Every structure is written in C-alpha cells, then in structure tokens.
Coordinates of C-alpha atoms in Angstrom, one line a residue:
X1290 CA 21.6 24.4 20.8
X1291 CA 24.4 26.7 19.6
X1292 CA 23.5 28.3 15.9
X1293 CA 25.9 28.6 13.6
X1294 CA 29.3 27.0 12.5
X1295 CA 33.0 27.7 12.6
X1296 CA 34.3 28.7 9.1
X1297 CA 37.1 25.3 9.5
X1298 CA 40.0 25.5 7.1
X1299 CA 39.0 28.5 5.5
X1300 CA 39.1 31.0 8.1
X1301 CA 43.0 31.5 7.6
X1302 CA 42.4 32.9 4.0
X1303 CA 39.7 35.3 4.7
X1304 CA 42.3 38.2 5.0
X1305 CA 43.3 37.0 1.4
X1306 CA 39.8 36.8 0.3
X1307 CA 38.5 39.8 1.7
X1308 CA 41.7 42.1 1.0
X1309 CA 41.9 40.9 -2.5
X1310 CA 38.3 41.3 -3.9
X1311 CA 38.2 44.9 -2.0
X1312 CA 41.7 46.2 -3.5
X1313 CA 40.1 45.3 -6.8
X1314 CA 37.1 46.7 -6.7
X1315 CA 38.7 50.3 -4.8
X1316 CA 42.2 50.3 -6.7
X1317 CA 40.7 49.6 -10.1
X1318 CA 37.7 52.1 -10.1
X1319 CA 39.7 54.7 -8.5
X1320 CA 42.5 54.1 -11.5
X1321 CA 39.5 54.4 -14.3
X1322 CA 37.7 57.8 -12.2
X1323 CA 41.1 59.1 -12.4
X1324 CA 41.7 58.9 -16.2
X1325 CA 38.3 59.1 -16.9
X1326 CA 38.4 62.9 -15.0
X1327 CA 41.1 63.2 -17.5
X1328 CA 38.9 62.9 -20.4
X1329 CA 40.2 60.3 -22.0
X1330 CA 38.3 58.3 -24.6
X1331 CA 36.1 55.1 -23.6
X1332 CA 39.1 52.6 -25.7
X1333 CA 42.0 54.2 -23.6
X1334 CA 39.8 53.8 -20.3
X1335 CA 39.3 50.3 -21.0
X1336 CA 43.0 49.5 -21.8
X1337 CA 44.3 51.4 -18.7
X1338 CA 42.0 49.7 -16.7
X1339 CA 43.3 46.2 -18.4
X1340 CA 46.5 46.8 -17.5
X1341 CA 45.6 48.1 -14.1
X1342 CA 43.6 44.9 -13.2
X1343 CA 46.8 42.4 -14.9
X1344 CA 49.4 44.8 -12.8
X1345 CA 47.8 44.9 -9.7
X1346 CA 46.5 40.6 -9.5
X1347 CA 50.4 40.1 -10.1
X1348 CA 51.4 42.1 -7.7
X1349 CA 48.9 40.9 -5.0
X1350 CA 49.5 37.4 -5.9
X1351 CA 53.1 37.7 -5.8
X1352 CA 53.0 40.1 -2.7
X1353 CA 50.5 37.9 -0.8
X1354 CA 53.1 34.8 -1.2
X1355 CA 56.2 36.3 -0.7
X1356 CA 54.6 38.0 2.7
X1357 CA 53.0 35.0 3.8
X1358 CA 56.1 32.5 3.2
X1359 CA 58.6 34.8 4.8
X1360 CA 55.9 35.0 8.2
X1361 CA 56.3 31.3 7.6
X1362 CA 59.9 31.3 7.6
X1363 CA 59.7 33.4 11.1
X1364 CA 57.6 31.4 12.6
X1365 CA 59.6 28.5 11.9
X1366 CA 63.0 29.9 12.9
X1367 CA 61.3 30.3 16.2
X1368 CA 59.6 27.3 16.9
X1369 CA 63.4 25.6 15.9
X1370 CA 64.3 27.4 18.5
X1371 CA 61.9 27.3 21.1
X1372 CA 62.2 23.0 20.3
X1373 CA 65.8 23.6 20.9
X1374 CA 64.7 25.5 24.7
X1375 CA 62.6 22.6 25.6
X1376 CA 65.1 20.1 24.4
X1377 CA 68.2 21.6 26.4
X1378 CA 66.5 23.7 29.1
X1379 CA 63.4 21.9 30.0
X1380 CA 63.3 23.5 33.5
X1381 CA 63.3 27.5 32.4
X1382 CA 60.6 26.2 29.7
X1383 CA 58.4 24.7 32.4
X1384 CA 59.1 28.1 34.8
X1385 CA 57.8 30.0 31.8
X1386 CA 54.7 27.6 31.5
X1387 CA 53.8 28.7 35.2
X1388 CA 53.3 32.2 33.1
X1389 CA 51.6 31.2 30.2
X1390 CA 48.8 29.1 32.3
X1391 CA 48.2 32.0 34.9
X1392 CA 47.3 34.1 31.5
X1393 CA 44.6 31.3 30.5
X1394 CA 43.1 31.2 34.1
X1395 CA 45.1 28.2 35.6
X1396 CA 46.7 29.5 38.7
X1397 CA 49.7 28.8 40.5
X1398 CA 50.1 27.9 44.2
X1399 CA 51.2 31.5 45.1
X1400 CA 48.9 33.8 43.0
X1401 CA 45.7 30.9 43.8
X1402 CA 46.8 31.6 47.6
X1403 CA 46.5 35.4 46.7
X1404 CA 43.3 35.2 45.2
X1405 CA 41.9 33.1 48.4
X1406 CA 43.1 35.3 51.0
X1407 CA 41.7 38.1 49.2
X1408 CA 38.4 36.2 48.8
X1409 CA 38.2 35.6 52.4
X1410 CA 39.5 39.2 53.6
X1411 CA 36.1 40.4 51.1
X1412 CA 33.6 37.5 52.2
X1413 CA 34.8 37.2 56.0
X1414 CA 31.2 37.0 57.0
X1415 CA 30.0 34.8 54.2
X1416 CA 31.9 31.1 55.7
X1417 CA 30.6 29.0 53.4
X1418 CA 31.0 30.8 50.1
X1419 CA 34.6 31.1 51.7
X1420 CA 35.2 27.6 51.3
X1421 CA 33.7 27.2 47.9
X1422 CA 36.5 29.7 46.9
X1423 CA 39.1 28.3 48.7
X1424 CA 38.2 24.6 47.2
X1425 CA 38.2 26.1 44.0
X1426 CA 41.9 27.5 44.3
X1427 CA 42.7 24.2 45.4
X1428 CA 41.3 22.2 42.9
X1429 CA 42.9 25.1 40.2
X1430 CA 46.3 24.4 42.2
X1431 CA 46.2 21.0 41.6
X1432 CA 45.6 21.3 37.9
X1433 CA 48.1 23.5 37.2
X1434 CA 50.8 20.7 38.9
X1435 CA 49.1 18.1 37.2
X1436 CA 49.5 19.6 33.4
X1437 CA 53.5 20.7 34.7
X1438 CA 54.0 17.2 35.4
X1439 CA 52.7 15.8 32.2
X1440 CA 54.5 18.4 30.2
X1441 CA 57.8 17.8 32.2
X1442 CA 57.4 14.0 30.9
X1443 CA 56.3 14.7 27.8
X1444 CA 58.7 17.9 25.9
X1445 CA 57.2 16.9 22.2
X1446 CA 53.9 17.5 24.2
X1447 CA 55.2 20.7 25.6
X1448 CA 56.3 22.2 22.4
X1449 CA 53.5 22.2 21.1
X1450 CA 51.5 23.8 23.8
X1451 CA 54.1 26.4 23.9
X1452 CA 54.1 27.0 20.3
X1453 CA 50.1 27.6 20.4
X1454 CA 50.1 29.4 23.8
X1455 CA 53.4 31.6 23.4
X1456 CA 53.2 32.2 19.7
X1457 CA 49.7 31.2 18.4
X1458 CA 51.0 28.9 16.5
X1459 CA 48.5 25.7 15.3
X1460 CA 49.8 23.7 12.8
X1461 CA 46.5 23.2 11.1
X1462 CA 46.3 27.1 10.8
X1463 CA 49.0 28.0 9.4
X1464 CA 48.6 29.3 6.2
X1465 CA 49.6 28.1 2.5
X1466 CA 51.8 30.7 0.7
X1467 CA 50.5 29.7 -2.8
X1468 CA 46.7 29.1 -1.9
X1469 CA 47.3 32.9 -0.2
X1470 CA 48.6 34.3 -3.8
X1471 CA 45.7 32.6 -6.1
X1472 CA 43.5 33.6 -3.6
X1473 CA 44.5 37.4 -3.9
X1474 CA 45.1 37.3 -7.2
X1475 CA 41.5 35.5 -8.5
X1476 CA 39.6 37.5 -6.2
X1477 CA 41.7 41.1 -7.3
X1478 CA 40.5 40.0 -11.2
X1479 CA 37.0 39.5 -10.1
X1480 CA 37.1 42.5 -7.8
X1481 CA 38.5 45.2 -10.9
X1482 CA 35.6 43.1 -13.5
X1483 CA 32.8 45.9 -12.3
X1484 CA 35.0 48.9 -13.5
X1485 CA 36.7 47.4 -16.9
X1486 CA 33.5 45.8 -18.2
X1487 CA 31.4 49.1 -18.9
X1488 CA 34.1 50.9 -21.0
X1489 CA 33.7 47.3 -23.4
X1490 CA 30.2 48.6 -24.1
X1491 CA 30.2 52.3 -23.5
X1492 CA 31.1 53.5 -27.2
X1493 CA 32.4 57.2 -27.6
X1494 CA 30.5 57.9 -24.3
X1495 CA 33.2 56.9 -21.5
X1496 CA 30.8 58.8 -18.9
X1497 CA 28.6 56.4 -19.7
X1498 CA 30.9 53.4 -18.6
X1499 CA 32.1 55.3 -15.5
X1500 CA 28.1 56.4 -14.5
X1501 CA 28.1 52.4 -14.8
X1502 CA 31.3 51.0 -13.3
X1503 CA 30.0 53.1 -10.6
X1504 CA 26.8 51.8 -10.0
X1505 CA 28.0 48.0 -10.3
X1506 CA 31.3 49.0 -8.0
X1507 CA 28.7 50.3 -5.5
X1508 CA 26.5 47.2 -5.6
X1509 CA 29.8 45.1 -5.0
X1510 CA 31.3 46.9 -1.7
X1511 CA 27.5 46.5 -0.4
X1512 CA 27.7 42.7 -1.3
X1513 CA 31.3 42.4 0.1
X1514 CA 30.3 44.4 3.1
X1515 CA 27.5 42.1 4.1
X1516 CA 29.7 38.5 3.0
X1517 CA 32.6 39.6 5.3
X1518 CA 29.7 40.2 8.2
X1519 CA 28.4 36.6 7.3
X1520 CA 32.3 35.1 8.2
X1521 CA 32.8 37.7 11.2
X1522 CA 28.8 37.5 12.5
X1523 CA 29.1 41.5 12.8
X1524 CA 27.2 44.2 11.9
X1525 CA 26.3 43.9 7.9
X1526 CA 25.0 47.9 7.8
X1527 CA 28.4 49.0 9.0
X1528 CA 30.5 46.8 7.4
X1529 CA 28.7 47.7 4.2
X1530 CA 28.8 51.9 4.7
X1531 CA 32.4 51.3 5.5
X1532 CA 33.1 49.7 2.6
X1533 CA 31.2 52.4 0.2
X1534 CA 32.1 55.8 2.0
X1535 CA 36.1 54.4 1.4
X1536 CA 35.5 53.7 -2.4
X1537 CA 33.0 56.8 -2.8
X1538 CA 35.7 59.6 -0.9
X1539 CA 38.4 57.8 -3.1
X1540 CA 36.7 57.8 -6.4
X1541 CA 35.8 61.8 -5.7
X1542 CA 39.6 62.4 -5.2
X1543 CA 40.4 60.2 -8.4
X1544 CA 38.0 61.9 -10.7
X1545 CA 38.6 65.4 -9.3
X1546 CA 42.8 65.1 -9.6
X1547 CA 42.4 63.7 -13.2
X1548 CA 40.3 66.5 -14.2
X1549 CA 42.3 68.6 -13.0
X1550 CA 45.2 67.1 -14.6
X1551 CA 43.2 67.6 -18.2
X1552 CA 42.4 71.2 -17.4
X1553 CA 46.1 72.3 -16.6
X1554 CA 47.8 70.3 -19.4
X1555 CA 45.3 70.8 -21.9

C-alpha cells in the first residue's frame, strides 16, 4: 500500500501560498530591523511597518494576478494555435507526435529497431533474453501505431494530448488568476503579523518589539520550513535552516544599514 496522498486542486497555488506567507514574514521584518537600526521610536516602527504590510499584500495580490492571467493569456494564444495546427495540418501534427511519444518511452519503428539491434549486438550469446527484447520493441511498435491512429481519427483527442505533452498544459491545472492574488495577498498579511504585532505592545522600548518580532519571525520560517516539506515530502531540517539563515543574513544587513543611516544623519 502506497502512503500518502496527492495535494489535488491545491497543488497549483502552493507557489502563491508559500511565496506569499514567506515575502511577508522576510520583507516585513527586514523593513522594521531597518528602521528600527535607525532608532526610531516603537509608534513610528509600528506605523512603518503598517504601511509596509498594506503596500506590500497590494502589490503581491495585484502582482500575483496580473502575472498569472497574462501566463494564461500565453498559454491560450498557443493552444488557439496549436488547435489551428491540428485542424489544418493534421499530418505535421501527427509527425511531431512520433517525437513527443519517443520522449515518454513509446518508440517508433526505427529508433525500436535501433534499440533491438543494439540489444542483440550486447546479448548475442544470451538467445532467449534476445527475444524478450525484441518482443518488447514489437509490442512498443505496435503501440505507438495504435495511439497515431486513434489520434489521426480523433484531432479534439489529439489537441489535447499535445497541449499536455508539448506544453504541460491540463486544463484542470491551470491556475485561477484571482484565487492566485487572495492567496498572496491573505497569506503576505499573515506572514508580516509576527513583525507589526510587538511594536503594539512594546511601549517606549522598540528593542523590545524587535528582540520579539524576532523571536516570533524565527518561529514562523521554522514552521513554514517544515509545512512546505509536508506538500513537497522533502527534507523539513533543510527546508527550515534555509528559510531562517535567508531572514537572519537579511535582517543583519537591515538593522546594520539603518543604524548606520542614524549615525551619519544624526
């Protein structure tokens, strides 16, 4: 028994989900180290960091949906196009079909002759394990005239193969440029919550909030780290470190260029 299940519809957002939540928690932290090396005071922290978090949702939102439509618009001019190939030349479609199965394994009656004469040049004293692979070329042969035939008498059927083999296209997949937005944009609010928060409670101590925004930024690219390893089934460590050395090296720069920024001016 095979453990574990595909995501389903969701699996097209995860870029959204992941990029969004991330760019919050990164951009907004690094915006409040840098004004917070600065020295400014706890009120102005908090406001910049408002601002930041309202700026930077809109922008993802609106980013993530203009992006995604346009890629939808692409695609879509293409596949008009391609319908158009298989509607008017059916035969160069079908030649170009001979490529696109020999990529997934389905060989054609020269390159299966190919493989069996090298086969048998390897295995010349192995007669029987010679006929298995010739068989096999065969039967592969015989396949691959089999689906040209179907698809020669069937071009809706054939469009669509080619629009999932030649541009990994599946209707089904394709994503939703609105549900791509609210994605980025929810998730970039949540994401920038950790580092405006603390400066709400941190009083005429803004250290304070950032020692805090921080610790709870910290905890969140560790808990991000480990989700995105649940969706990809990699390593949750890595993902995790890779997440926090990126915020941590960022944060250093922030705080360090706004403090310098107060020392010069001021």
């Amino acid at each position: 028994m095979i453990a574990g299940k595909h995501l389903g519809k969701s699996r097209q957002y995860w870029r959204d989900i992941i990029l969004g939540v991330n760019d919050g928690l990164v951009s907004t932290f690094l915006l409040v180290a840098g004004v917070a090396g600065a020295g400014l005071a706890s009120k102005d922290i908090l406001l910049t960091a408002l601002a930041g978090a309202l700026a930077g949702a809109i922008s993802m939102a609106a980013g993530e949906y203009v992006a995604t439509k346009s890629q939808n618009e692409v695609m879509r001019g293409e596949i008009n196009l391609e319908e158009e190939h298989v509607k008017y030349n059916l035969h160069e479609e079908l030649l170009e079909l001979d490529d696109l199965l020999q990529k997934i394994g389905i060989k054609t009656r020269v390159s299966a002759t190919a493989s069996a004469s090298t086969a048998a040049s390897s295995m010349r004293d192995e007669e029987e394990e010679k006929e298995k692979g010739q068989d096999k070329c065969v039967s592969m042969v015989d396949l691959h005239e089999s689906m040209k035939d179907y698809y020669k008498e069937n071009p809706d059927a054939l469009l669509e193969l080619m629009k999932a083999l030649e541009f990994g296209v599946i209707d089904k997949e394709v994503r939703n440029p609105i549900m791509a937005g609210l994605f980025s944009c929810v998730l970039f609010i949540l994401g920038a919550l950790p580092s405006v928060l603390p400066f709400i409670f941190s009083g005429e101590k803004p250290i304070k909030g950032l020692i805090t925004s921080a610790c709870i930024t910290i905890l969140a690219l560790l808990m991000v780290g480990a989700i995105k390893t649940w969706a990809t089934r990699g390593n949750c460590f890595v993902a995790a470190v890779e997440n926090l050395v990126i915020a941590g090296f960022g944060g250093g720069i922030a705080y360090g260029v706004g403090y310098l920024f107060e020392s010069v001016i001021r």
